[in-house]
XYZ file of C-alpha atoms in Angstrom:
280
model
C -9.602 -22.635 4.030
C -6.489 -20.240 5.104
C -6.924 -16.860 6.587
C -5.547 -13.319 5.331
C -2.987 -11.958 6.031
C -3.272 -8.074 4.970
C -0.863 -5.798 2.663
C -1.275 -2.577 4.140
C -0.746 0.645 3.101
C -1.901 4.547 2.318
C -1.867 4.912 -1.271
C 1.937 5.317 -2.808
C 3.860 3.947 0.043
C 4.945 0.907 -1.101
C 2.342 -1.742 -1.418
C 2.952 -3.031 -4.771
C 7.026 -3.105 -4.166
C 6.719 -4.965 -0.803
C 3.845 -7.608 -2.944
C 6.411 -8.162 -5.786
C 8.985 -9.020 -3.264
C 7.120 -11.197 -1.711
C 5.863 -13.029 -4.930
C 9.282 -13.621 -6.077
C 10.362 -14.782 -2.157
C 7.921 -17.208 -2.481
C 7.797 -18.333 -5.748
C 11.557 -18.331 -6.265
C 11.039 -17.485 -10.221
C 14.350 -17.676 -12.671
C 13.162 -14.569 -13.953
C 11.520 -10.941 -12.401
C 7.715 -12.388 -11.873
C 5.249 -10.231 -14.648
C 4.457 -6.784 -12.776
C 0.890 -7.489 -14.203
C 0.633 -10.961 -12.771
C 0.658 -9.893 -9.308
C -2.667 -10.207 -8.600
C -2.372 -13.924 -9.004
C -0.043 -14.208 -5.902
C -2.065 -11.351 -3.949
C -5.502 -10.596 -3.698
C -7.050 -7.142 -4.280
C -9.714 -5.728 -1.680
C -11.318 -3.690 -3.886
C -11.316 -5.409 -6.466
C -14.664 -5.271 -7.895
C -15.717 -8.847 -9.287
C -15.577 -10.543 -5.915
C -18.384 -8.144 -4.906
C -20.627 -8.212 -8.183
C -20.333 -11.814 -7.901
C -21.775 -11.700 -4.283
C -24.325 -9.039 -5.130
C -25.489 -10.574 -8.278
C -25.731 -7.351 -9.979
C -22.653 -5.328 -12.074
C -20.571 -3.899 -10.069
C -21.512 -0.076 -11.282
C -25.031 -1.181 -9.543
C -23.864 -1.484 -6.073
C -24.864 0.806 -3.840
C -21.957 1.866 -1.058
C -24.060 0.500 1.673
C -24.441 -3.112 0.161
C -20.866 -2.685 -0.847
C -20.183 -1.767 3.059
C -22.496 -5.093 4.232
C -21.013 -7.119 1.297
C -17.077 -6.646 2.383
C -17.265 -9.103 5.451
C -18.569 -11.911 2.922
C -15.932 -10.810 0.459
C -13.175 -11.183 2.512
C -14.380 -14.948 3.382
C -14.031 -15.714 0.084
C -10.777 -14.955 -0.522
C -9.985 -17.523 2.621
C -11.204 -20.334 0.345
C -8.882 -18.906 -2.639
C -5.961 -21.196 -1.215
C -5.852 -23.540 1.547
C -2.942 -21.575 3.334
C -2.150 -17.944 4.122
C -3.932 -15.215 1.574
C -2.046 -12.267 0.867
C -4.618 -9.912 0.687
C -3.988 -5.682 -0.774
C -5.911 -3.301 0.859
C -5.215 0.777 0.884
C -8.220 1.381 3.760
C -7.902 2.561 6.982
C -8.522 -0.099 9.354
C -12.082 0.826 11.047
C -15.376 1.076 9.825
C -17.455 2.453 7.006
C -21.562 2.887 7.033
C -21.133 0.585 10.743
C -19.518 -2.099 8.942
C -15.290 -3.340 9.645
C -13.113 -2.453 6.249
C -11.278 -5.416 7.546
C -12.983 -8.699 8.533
C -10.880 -9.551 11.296
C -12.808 -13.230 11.761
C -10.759 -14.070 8.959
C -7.701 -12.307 9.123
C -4.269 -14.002 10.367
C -2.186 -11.092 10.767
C -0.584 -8.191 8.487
C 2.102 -6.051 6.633
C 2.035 -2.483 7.260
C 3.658 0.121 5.457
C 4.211 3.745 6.039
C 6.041 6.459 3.993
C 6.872 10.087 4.863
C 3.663 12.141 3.543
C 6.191 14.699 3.013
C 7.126 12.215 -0.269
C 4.008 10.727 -0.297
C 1.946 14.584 -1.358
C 4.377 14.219 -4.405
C 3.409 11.015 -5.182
C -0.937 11.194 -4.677
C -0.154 14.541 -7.243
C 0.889 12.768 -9.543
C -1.273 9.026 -9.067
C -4.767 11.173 -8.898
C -3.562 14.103 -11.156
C -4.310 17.061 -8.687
C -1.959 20.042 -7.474
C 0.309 19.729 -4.586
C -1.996 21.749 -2.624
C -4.919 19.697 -3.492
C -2.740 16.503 -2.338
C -1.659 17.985 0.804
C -5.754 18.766 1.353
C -6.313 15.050 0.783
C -3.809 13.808 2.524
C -5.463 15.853 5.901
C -8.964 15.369 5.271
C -10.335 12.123 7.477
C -12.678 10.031 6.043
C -11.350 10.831 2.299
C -11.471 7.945 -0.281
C -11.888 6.810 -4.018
C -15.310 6.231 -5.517
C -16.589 3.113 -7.570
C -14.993 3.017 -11.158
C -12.686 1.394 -13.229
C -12.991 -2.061 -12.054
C -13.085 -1.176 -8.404
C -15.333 -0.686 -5.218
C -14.675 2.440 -3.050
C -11.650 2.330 -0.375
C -11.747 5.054 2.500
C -8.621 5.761 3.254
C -9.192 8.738 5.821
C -6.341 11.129 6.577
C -2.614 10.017 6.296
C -2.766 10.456 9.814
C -5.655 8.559 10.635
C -4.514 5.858 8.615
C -1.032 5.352 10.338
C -3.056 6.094 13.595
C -6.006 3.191 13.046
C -3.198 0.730 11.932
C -0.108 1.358 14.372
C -1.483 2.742 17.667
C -1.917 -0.537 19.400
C 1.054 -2.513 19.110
C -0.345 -6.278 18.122
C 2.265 -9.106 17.574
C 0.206 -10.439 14.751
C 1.432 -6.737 12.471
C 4.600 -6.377 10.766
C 5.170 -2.133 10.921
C 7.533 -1.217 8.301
C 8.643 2.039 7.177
C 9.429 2.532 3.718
C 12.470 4.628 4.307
C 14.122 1.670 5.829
C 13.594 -0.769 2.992
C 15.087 1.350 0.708
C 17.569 2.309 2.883
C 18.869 -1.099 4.531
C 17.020 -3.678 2.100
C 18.600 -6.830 3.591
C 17.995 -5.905 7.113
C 13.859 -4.971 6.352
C 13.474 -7.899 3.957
C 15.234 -10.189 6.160
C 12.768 -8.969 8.933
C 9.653 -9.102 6.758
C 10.480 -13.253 5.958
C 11.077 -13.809 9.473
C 7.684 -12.664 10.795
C 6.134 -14.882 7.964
C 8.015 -17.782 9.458
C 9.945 -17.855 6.832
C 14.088 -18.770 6.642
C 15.430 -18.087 3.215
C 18.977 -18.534 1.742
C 20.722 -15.580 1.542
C 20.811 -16.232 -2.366
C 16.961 -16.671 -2.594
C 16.761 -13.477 -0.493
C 18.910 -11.131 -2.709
C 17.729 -12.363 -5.848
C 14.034 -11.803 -4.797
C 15.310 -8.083 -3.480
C 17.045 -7.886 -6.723
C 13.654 -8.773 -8.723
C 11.812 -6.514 -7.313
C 13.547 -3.860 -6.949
C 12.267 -0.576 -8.678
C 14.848 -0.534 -11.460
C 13.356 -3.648 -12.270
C 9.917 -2.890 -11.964
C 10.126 0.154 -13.924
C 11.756 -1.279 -16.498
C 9.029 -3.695 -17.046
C 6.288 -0.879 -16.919
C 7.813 0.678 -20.063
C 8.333 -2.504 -21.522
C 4.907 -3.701 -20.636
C 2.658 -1.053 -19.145
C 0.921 -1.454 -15.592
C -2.239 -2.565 -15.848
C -2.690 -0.956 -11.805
C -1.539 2.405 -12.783
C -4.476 4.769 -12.845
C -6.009 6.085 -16.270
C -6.065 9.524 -15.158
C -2.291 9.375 -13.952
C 0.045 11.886 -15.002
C 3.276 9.831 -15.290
C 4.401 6.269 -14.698
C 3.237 4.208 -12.022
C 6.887 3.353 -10.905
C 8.160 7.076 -11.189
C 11.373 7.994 -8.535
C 11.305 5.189 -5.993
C 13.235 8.088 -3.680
C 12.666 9.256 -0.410
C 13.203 12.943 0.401
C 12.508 14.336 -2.723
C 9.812 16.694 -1.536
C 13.115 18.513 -0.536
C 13.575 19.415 -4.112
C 9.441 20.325 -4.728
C 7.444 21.474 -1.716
C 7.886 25.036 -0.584
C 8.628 26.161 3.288
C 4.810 26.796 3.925
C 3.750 23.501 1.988
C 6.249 21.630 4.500
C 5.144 23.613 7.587
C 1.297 23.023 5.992
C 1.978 18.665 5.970
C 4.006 18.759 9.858
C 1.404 21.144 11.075
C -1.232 18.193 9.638
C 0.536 15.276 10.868
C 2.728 16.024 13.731
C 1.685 13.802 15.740
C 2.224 10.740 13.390
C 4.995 12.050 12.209
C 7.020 12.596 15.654
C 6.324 9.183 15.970
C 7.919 7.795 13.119
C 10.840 9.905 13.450
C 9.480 12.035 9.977
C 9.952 15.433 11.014
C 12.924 17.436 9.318
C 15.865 18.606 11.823
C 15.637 21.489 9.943
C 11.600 21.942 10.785
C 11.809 20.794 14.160
């Protein structure tokens, strides 16, 4: 039995880039590794199967509280999918939900976080949950916010982008990997390089840029409109892999939209060095 080690994220910062990288890391492929096969190398936590199959019942017939008591168990199962490390996905804020840990640390070896400007990361929830920019800014500041059973998945609770950053990064632990997205697109070797190391991992510099190569988002978008994405949301208003950009909220959001997200987030976002010279 291995232990998890957790994919972390709020929703549209890079979760499913950083778990095809490390798919075709580790399985060295001669070819891009299937966008849809991803969930063979990394686990889903709300997936909903895992849970009916605890619960007995379909999914749809799961309360939230028995979802909330069932998690724990869930997340020991997936330590028996593979007698190493499981790479596990998870979009919730790490705390609790109806008294019960999102996370069961028992069982958990360490993680990846992941953070992305909200400024770019309002675009994105627009256009993932099909609501207004002002709707996604709303989301993005209201804690305790999450998804609802549905289309082959249990809730997540992903709280406020602040919240979330705040319940994963505020005490440094040894055992996390903080990464912001910014910098992977920005400096690729460097944050890559970085991200193999803490998984005690020493790749060839040709393994390395061939796995940053695979999955990189020209290639990943190239195989959602050859294949589709069987992750991208039904309601979704565009592709799943749509800009793969940082700053473009420079080129959308209005002066009071910006002032709206910094006034939300300040905090969080002084932190991670997200605040606009220009709105400082």
């Amino acid at each position: 039995m291995g232990a998890i080690i957790w994919l972390a994220s709020y929703p549209k910062s890079g979760n499913t880039w950083m778990r095809s990288f490390l798919h075709n890391l580790l399985m060295n492929p001669p070819r891009p590794v299937p966008i849809n096969e991803l969930n063979r190398f990394c686990l889903g936590e709300s997936g909903a199967a895992p849970y009916a199959a605890r619960a007995g019942k379909p999914y749809e017939d799961i309360s939230p509280e028995e979802i909330a008591r069932l998690r724990p168990l869930v997340h020991m199962d997936f330590t028996r999918a593979s007698p190493d490390s499981v790479f596990v996905k998870t979009h919730n804020y790490l705390g609790t939900w109806f008294d019960q840990p999102l996370h069961n640390m028992d069982v958990t070896a360490g993680g990846i976080y992941i953070l992305r400007n909200p400024l770019d990361v309002a675009l994105s929830v627009t256009h993932h949950y099909s609501m207004s920019l002002d709707q996604a800014i709303e989301r993005l500041a209201t804690v305790g916010v999450g998804t609802d059973t549905g289309d082959g998945h249990v809730p997540e609770v992903h709280s406020s982008w602040s919240h979330h950053v705040a319940s994963w990064t505020a005490a440094p632990n040894p055992q996390l990997l903080v990464l912001r997205y910014e910098d992977m697109l920005e400096q690729p070797q460097i944050y890559f390089r970085k991200t193999a190391e803490f998984l005690g991992l020493n790749p060839p510099q040709e393994r390395l840029d061939r796995a940053i190569r695979f999955s990189s988002f020209k290639s990943l978008k190239e195989q959602e409109e050859q294949e589709g994405f069987r992750e991208r949301p039904k309601k979704a208003q565009s592709s799943f892999f749509r800009e793969g950009r940082s700053e473009q909220w420079r080129e959308v959001l209005s002066p009071a939209q910006i002032r709206r997200i910094i006034s939300d987030h300040r905090e969080q976002m002084e932190r991670f060095d997200y605040i606009p010279k220009d709105y400082a």
